[in-house]
PDB file of C-alpha atoms in Angstrom:
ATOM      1  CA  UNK A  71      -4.625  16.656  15.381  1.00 54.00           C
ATOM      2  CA  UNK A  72      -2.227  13.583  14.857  1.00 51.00           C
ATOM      3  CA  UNK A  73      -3.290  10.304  15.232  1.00 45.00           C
ATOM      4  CA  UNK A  74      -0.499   7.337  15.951  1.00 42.00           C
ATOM      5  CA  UNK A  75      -1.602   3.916  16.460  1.00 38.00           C
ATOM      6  CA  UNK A  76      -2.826   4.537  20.121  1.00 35.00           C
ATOM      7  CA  UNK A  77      -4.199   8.100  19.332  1.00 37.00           C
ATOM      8  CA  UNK A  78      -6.904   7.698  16.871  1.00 37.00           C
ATOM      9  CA  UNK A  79     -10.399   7.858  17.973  1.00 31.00           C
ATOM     10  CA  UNK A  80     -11.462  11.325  15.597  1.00 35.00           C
ATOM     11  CA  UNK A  81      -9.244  10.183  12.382  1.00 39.00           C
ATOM     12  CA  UNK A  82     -10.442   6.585  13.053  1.00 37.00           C
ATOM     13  CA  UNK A  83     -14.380   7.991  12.938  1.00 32.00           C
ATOM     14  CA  UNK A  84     -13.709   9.960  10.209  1.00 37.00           C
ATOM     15  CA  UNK A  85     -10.734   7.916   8.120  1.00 38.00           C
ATOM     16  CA  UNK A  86     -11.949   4.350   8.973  1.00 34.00           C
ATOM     17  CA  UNK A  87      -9.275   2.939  10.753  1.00 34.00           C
ATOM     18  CA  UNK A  88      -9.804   0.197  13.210  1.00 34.00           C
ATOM     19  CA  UNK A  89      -8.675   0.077  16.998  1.00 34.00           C
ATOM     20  CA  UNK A  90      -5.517  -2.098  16.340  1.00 41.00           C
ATOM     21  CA  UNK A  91      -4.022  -5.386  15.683  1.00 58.00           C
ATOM     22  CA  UNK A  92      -5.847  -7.661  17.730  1.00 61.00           C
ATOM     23  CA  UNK A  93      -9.210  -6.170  16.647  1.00 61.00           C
ATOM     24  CA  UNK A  94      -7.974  -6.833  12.966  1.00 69.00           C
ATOM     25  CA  UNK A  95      -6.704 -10.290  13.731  1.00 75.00           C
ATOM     26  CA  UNK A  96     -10.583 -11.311  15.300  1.00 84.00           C
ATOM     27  CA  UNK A  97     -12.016 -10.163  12.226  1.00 88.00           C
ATOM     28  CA  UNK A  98      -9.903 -12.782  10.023  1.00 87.00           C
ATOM     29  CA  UNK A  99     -10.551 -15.350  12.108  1.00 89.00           C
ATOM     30  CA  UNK A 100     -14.395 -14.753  12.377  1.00 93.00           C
ATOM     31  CA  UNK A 101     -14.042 -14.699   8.671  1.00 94.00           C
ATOM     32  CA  UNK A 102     -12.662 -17.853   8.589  1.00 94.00           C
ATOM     33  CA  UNK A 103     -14.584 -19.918  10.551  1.00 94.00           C
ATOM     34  CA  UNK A 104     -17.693 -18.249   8.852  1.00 95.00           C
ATOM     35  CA  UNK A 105     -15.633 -19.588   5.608  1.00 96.00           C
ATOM     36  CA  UNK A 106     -15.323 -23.325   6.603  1.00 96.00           C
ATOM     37  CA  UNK A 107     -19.086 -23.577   8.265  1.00 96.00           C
ATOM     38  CA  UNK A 108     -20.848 -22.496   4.697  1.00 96.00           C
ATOM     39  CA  UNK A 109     -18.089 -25.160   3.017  1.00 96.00           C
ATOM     40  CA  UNK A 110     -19.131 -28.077   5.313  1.00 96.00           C
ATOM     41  CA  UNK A 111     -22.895 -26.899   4.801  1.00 95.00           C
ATOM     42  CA  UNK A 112     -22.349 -27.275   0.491  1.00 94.00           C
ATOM     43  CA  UNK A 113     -20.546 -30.682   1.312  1.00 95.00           C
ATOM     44  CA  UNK A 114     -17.477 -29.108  -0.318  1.00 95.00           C
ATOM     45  CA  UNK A 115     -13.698 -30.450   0.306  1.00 95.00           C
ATOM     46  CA  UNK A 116     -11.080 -27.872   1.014  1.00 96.00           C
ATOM     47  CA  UNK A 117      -9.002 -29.525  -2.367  1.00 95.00           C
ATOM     48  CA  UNK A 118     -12.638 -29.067  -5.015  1.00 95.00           C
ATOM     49  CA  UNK A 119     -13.116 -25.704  -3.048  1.00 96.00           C
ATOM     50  CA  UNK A 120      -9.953 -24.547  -3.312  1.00 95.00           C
ATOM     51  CA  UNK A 121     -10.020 -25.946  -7.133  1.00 95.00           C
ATOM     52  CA  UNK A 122     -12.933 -23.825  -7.815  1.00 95.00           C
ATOM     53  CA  UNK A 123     -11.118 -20.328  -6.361  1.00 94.00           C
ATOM     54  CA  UNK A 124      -7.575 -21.174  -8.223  1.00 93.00           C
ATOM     55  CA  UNK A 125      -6.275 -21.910  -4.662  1.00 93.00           C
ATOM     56  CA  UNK A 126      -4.610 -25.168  -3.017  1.00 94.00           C
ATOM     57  CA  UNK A 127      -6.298 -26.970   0.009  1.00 94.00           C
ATOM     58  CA  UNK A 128      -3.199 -25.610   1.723  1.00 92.00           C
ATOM     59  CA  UNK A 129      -4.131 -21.891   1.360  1.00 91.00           C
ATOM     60  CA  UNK A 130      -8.028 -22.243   1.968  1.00 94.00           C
ATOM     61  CA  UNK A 131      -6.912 -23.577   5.007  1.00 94.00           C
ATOM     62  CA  UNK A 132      -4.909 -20.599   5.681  1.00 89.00           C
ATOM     63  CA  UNK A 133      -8.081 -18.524   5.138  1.00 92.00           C
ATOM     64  CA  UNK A 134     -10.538 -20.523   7.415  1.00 94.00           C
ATOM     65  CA  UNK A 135      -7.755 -20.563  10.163  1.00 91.00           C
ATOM     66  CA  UNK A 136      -7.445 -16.689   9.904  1.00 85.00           C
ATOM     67  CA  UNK A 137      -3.593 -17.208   9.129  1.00 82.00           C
ATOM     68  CA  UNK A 138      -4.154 -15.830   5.397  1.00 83.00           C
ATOM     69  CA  UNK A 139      -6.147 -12.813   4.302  1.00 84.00           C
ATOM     70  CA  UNK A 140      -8.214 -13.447   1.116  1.00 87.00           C
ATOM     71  CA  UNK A 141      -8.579 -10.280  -1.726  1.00 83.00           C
ATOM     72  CA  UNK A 142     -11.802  -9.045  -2.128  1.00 85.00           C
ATOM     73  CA  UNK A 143     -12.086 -10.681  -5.765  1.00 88.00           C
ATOM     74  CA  UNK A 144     -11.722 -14.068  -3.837  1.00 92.00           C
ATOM     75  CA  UNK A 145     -14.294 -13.266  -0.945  1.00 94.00           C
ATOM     76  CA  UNK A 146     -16.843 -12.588  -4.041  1.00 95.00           C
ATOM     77  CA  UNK A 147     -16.195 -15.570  -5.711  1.00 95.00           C
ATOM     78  CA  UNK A 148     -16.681 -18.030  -2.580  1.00 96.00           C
ATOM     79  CA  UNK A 149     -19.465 -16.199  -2.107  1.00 96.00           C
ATOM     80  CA  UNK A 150     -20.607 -17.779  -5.111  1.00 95.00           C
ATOM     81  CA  UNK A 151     -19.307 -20.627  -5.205  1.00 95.00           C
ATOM     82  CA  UNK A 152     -20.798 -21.682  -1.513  1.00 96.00           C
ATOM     83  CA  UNK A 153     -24.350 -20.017  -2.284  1.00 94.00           C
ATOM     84  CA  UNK A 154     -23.693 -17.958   0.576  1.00 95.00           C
ATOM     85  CA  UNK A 155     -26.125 -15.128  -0.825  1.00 94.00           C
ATOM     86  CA  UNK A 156     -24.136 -12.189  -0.422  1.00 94.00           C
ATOM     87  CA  UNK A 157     -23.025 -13.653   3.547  1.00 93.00           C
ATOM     88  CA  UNK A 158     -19.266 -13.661   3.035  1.00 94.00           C
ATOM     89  CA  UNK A 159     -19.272 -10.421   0.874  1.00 94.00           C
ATOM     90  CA  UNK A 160     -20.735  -8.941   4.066  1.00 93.00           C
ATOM     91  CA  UNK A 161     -17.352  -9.367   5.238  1.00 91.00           C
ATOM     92  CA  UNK A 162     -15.055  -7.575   2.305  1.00 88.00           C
ATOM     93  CA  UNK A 163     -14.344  -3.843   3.961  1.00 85.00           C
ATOM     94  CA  UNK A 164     -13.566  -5.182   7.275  1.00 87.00           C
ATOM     95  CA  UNK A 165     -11.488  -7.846   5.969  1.00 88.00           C
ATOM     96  CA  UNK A 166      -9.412  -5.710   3.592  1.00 83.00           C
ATOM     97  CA  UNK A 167      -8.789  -2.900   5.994  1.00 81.00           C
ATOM     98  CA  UNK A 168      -7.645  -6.153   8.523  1.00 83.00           C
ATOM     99  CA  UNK A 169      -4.533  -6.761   6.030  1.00 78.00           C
ATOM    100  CA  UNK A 170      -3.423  -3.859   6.850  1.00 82.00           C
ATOM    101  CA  UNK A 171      -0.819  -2.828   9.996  1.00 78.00           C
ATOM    102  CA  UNK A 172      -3.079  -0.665  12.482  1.00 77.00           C
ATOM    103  CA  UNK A 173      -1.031   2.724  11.863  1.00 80.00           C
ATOM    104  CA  UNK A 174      -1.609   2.330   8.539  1.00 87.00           C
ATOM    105  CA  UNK A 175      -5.779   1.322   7.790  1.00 83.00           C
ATOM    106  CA  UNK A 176      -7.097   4.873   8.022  1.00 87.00           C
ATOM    107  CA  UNK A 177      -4.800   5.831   5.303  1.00 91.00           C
ATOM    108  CA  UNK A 178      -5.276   2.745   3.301  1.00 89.00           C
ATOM    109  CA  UNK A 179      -9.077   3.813   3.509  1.00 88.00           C
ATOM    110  CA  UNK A 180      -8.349   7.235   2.298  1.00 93.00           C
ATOM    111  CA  UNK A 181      -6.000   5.997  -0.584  1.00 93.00           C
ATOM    112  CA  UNK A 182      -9.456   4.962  -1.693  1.00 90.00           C
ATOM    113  CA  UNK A 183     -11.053   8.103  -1.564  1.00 93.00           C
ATOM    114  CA  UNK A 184      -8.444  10.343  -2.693  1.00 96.00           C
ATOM    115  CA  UNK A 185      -8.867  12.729  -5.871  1.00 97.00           C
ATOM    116  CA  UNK A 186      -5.136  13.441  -5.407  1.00 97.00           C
ATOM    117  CA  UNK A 187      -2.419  12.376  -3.703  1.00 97.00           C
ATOM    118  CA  UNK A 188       1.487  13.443  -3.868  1.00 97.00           C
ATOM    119  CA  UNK A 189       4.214  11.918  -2.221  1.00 97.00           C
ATOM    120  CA  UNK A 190       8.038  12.226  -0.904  1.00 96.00           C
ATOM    121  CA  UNK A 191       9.726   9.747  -0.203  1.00 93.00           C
ATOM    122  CA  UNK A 192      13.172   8.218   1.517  1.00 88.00           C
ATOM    123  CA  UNK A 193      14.998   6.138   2.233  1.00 89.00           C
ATOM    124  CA  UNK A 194      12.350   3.803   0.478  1.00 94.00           C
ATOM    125  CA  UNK A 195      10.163   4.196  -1.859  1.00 96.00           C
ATOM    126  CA  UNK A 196       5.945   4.862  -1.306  1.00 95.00           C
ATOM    127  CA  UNK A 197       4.642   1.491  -1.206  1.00 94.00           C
ATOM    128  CA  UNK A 198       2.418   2.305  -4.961  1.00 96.00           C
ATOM    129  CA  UNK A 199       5.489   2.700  -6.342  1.00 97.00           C
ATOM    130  CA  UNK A 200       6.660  -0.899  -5.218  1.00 97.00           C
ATOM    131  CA  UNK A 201       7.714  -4.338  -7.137  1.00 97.00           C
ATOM    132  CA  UNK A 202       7.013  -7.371  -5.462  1.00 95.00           C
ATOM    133  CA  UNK A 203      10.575  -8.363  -5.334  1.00 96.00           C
ATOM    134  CA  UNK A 204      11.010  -4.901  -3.868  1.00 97.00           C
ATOM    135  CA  UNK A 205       8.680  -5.144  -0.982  1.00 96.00           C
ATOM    136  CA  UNK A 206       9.633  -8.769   0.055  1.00 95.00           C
ATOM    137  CA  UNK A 207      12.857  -7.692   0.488  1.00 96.00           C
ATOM    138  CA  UNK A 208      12.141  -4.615   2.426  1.00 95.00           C
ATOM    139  CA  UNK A 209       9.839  -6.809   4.403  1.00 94.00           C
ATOM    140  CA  UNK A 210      12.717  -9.544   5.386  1.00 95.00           C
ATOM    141  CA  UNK A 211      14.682  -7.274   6.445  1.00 94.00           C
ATOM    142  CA  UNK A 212      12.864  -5.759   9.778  1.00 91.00           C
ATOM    143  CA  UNK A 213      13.631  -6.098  12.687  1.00 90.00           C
ATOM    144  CA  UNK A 214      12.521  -8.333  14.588  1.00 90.00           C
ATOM    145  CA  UNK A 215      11.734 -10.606  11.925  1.00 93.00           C
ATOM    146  CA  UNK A 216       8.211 -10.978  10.304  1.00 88.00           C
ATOM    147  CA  UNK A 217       7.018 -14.336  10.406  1.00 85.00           C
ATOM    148  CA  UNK A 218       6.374 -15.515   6.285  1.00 85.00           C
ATOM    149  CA  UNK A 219       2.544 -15.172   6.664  1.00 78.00           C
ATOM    150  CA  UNK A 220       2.824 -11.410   7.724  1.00 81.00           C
ATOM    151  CA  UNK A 221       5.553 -11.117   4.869  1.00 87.00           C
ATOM    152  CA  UNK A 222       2.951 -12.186   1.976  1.00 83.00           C
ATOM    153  CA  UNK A 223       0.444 -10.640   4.000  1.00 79.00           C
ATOM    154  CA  UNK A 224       1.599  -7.125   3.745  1.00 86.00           C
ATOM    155  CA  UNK A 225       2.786  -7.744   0.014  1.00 89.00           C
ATOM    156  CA  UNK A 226      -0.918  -8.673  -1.289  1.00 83.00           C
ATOM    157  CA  UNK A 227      -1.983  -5.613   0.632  1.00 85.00           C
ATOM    158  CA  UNK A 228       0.367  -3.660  -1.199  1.00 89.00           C
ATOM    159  CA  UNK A 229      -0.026  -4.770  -4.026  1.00 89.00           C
ATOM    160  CA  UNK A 230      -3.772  -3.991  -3.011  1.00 85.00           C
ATOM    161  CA  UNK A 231      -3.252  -0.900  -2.936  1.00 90.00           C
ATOM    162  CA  UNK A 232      -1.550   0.015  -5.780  1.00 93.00           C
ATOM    163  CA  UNK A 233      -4.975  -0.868  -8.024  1.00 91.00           C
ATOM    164  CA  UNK A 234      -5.071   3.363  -7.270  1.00 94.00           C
ATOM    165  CA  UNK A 235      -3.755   3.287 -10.939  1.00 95.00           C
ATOM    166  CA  UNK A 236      -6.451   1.967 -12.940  1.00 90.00           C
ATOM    167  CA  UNK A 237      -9.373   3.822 -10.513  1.00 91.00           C
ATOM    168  CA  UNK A 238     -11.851   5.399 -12.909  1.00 91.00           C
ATOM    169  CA  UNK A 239     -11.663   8.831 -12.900  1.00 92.00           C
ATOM    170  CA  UNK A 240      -8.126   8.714 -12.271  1.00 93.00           C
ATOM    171  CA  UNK A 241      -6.671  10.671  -9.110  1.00 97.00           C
ATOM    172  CA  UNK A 242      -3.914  13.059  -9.598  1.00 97.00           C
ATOM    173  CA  UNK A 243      -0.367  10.914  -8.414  1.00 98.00           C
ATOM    174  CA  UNK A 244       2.727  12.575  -7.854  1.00 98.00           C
ATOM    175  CA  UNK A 245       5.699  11.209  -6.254  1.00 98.00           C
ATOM    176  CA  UNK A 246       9.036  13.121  -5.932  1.00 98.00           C
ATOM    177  CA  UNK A 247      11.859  10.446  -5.126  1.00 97.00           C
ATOM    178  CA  UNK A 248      15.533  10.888  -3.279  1.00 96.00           C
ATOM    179  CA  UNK A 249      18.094   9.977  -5.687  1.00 96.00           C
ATOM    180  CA  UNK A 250      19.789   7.716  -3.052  1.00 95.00           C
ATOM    181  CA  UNK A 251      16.638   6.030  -3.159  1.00 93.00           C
ATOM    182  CA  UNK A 252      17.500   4.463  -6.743  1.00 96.00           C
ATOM    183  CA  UNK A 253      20.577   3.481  -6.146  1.00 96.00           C
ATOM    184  CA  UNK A 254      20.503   1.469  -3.182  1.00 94.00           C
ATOM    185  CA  UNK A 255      20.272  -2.279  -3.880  1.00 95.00           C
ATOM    186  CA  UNK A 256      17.995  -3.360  -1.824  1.00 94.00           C
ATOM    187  CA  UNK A 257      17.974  -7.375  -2.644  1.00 95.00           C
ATOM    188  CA  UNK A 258      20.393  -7.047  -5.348  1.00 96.00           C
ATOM    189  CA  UNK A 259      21.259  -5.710  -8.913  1.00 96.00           C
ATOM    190  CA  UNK A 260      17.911  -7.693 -10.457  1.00 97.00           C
ATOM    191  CA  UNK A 261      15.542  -6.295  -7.645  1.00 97.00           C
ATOM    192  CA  UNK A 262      16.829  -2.763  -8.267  1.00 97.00           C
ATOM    193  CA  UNK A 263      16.577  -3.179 -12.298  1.00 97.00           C
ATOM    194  CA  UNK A 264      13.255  -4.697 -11.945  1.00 98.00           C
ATOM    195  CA  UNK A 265      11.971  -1.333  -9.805  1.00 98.00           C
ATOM    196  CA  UNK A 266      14.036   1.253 -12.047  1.00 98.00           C
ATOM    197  CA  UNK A 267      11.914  -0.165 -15.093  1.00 98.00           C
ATOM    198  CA  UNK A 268       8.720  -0.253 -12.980  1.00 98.00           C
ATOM    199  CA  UNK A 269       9.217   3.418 -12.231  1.00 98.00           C
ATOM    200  CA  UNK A 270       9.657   4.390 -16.064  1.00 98.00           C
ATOM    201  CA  UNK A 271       5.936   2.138 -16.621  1.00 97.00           C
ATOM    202  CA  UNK A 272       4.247   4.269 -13.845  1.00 97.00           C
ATOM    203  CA  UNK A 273       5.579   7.708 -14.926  1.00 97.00           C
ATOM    204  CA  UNK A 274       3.998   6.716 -18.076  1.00 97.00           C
ATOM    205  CA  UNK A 275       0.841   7.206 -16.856  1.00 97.00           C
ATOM    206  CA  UNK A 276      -1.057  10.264 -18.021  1.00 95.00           C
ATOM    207  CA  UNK A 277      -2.102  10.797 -14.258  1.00 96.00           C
ATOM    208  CA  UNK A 278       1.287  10.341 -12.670  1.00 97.00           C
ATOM    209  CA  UNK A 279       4.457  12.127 -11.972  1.00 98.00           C
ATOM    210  CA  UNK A 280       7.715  10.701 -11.080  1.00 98.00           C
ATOM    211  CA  UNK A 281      10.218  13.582 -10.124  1.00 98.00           C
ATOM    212  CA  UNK A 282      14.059  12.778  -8.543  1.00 98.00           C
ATOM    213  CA  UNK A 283      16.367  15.090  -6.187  1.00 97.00           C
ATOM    214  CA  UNK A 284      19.939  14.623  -7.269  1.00 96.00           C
ATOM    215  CA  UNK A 285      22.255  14.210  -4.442  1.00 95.00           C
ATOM    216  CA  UNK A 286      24.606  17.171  -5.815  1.00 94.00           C
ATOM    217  CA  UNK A 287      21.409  19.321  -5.048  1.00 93.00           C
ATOM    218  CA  UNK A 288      22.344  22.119  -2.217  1.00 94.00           C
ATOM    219  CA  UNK A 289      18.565  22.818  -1.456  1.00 93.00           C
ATOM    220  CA  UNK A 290      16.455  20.103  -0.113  1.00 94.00           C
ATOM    221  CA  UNK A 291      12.979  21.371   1.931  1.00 95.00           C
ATOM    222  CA  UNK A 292      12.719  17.464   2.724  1.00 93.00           C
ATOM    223  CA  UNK A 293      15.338  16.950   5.534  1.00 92.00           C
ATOM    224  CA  UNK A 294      12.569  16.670   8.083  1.00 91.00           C
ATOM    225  CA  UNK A 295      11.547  13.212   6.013  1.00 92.00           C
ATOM    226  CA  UNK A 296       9.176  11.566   4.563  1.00 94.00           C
ATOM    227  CA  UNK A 297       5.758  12.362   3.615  1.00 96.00           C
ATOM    228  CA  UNK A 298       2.435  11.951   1.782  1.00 97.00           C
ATOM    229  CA  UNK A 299      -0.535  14.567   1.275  1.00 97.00           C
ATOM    230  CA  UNK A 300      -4.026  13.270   0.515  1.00 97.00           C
ATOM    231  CA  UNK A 301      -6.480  15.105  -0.887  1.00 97.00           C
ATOM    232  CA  UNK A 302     -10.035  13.651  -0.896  1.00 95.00           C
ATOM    233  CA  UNK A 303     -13.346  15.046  -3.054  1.00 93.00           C
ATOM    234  CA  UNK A 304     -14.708  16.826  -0.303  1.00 95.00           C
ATOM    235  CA  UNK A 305     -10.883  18.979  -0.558  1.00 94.00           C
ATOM    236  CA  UNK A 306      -9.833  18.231   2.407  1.00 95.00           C
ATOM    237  CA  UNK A 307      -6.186  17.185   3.058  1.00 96.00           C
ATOM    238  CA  UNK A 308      -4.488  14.967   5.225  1.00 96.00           C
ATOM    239  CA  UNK A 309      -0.950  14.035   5.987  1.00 96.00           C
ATOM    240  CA  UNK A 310       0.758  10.855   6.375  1.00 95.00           C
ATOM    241  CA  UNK A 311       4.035  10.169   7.942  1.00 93.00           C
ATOM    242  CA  UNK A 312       5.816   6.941   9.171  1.00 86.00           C
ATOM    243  CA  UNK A 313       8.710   6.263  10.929  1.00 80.00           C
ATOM    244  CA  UNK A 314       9.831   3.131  12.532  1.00 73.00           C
ATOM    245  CA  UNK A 315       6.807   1.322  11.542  1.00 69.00           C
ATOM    246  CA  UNK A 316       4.546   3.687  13.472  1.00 77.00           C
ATOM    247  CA  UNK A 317       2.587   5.663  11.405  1.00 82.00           C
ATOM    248  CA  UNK A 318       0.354   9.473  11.405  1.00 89.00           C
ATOM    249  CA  UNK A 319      -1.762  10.868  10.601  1.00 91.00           C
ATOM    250  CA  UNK A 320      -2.579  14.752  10.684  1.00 91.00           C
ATOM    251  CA  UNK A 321      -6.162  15.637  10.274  1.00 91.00           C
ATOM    252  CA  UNK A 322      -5.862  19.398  10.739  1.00 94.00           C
ATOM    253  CA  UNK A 323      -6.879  21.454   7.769  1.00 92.00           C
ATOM    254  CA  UNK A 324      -3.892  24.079   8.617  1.00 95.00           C
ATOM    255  CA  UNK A 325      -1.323  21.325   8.720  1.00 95.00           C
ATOM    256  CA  UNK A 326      -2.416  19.617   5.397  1.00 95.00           C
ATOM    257  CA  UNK A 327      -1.915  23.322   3.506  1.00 95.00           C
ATOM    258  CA  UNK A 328       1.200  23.440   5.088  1.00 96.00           C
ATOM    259  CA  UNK A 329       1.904  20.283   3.616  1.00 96.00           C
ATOM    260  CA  UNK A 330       1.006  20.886   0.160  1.00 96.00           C
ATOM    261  CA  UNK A 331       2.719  24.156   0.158  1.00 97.00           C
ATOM    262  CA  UNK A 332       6.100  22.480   1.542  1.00 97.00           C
ATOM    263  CA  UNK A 333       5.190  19.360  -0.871  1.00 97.00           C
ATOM    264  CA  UNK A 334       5.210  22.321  -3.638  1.00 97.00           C
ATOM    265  CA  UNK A 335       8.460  23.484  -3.008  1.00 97.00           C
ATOM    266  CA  UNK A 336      10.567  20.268  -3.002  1.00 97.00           C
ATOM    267  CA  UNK A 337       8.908  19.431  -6.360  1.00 97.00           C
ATOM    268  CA  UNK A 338      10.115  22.652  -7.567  1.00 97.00           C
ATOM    269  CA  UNK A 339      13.790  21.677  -6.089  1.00 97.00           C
ATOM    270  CA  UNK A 340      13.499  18.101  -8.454  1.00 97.00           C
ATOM    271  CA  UNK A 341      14.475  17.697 -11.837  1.00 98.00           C
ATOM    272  CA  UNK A 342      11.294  17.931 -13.953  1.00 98.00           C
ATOM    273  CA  UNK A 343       9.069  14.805 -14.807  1.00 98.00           C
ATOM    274  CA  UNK A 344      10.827  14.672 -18.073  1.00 97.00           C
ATOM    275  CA  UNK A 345      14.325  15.122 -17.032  1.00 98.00           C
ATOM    276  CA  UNK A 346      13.560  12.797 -13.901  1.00 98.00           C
ATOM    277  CA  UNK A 347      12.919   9.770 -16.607  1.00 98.00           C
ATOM    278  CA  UNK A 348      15.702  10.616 -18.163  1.00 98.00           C
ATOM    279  CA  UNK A 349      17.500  10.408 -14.984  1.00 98.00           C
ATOM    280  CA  UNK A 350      16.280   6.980 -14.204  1.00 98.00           C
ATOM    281  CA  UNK A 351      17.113   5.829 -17.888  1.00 98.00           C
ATOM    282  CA  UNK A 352      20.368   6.687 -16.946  1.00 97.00           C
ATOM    283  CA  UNK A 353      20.778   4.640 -13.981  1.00 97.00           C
ATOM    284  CA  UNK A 354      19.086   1.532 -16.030  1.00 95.00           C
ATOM    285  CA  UNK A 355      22.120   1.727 -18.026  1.00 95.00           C
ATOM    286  CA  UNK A 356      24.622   1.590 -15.151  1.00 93.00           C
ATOM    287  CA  UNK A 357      23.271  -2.077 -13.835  1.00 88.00           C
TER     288      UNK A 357
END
């Protein structure tokens, strides 16, 4: 079965996504004013509030007007800080999954849950594998525009996300990459150096490998694009594909080996993890 943002109901019962934008956006703002009514109640100003998080007046205004989507970490420590007795942190799964575009929450649920999880990707790279600078400039450059809130939004999701690396025990991570992936300069020479070395820290990682595709290879069994394979503890598999900022997701047990087996080929098409940092070392030393 594939489920696109309109055509969820069994992968959003079983995945945790939520019914779409609007749905996402109510949350935030019930969070919000549900923020500012236990302030007022402690006698707190938004400035000594915001003091007490390591925020400005500015942005805890942004969170009690739902324009601004606070982590988790920050949820607990209002909770805190107001005396709210657990109240706010009431709120934490439904907020977090809210940061999230509606294609994408049931897979940023099972990101959560996943023992492994492998990856190909073009024409840009899996959002774990991201820099800041990276995302912010994919981000500015859809179209239509994204408004700046949405921007920063989706980064501190992303960057959400990518706390995958320090889960305890570790998932399995692979990633194979399109060569033309590191060479593109997506906001300039110091945004691509930037993610070159951030690839070479992640592949690193005991947990994690980084594999490339040259672009003088003949065989590639990823023309059809993009795609990511998760595997959660229970062993069941599900696929994840976006394209034009509408994403899928395939909860049929047949199509999730298929996956893994085509996944399995293109890795063995790649360069190997050790030649693949090699690679990237390479293109370090052309910038």
């Amino acid at each position: 079965m594939r489920m696109t943002e309109r055509e969820g109901a069994e992968a959003g019962a079983e995945a945790g996504q939520r019914p779409g934008d609007e749905a996402g956006r109510g949350v935030v703002t019930a969070f919000g004013q549900t923020l500012k009514t236990l302030r007022l109640r402690v006698g707190l100003e938004r400035e000594e509030f915001g003091r007490q998080l390591g925020y400005s007046a500015s942005t805890i205004a942004s969170f009690e007007q739902g324009r601004r989507i606070p982590s988790p970490r920050t949820i607990e420590r209002a909770d805190e800080v107001l005396e709210a007795g657990g109240l706010l942190c009431l709120w934490k799964e439904q907020v977090e999954r809210a940061q999230y575009p509606a294609f994408f929450q049931g897979m940023a649920v099972l990101e959560k849950e996943a023992v492994e999880l492998v990856s190909y990707s073009m024409p840009v790279l899996n959002g774990l594998l991201q820099t800041e600078g990276y995302m912010r400039t994919l981000l500015a450059m859809r179209r239509p525009p994204l408004d700046e809130e949405t921007i920063e939004q989706r980064v501190a999701a992303r960057v959400a996300r990518q706390d995958i690396f320090q889960r305890r025990p570790a998932p399995f991570l692979s990633f194979v990459l399109d060569e033309s992936l590191l060479r593109r300069p997506y906001g300039g020479r110091a945004v691509l150096r930037e993610q070159l070395q951030h690839l070479l820290l992640v592949a690193e990682m005991r947990n994690v490998e980084i594999q490339v595709i040259p672009l003088d290879r003949e065989d590639n069994a990823g023309v059809n694009g993009p795609f990511t394979v998760v595997t959660r503890k229970d062993g069941k598999k599900f696929v994840y594909a976006e394209a034009r900022g509408i994403g899928s997701l395939e909860t049929d047990p047949e199509q999730g080996v298929l996956a893994a087996a085509l996944y399995g080929i293109i890795r063995s098409q790649a360069l190997s993890p050790r030649e693949s940092t090699e690679f990237i070392e390479g293109l370090l030393g052309e910038l």
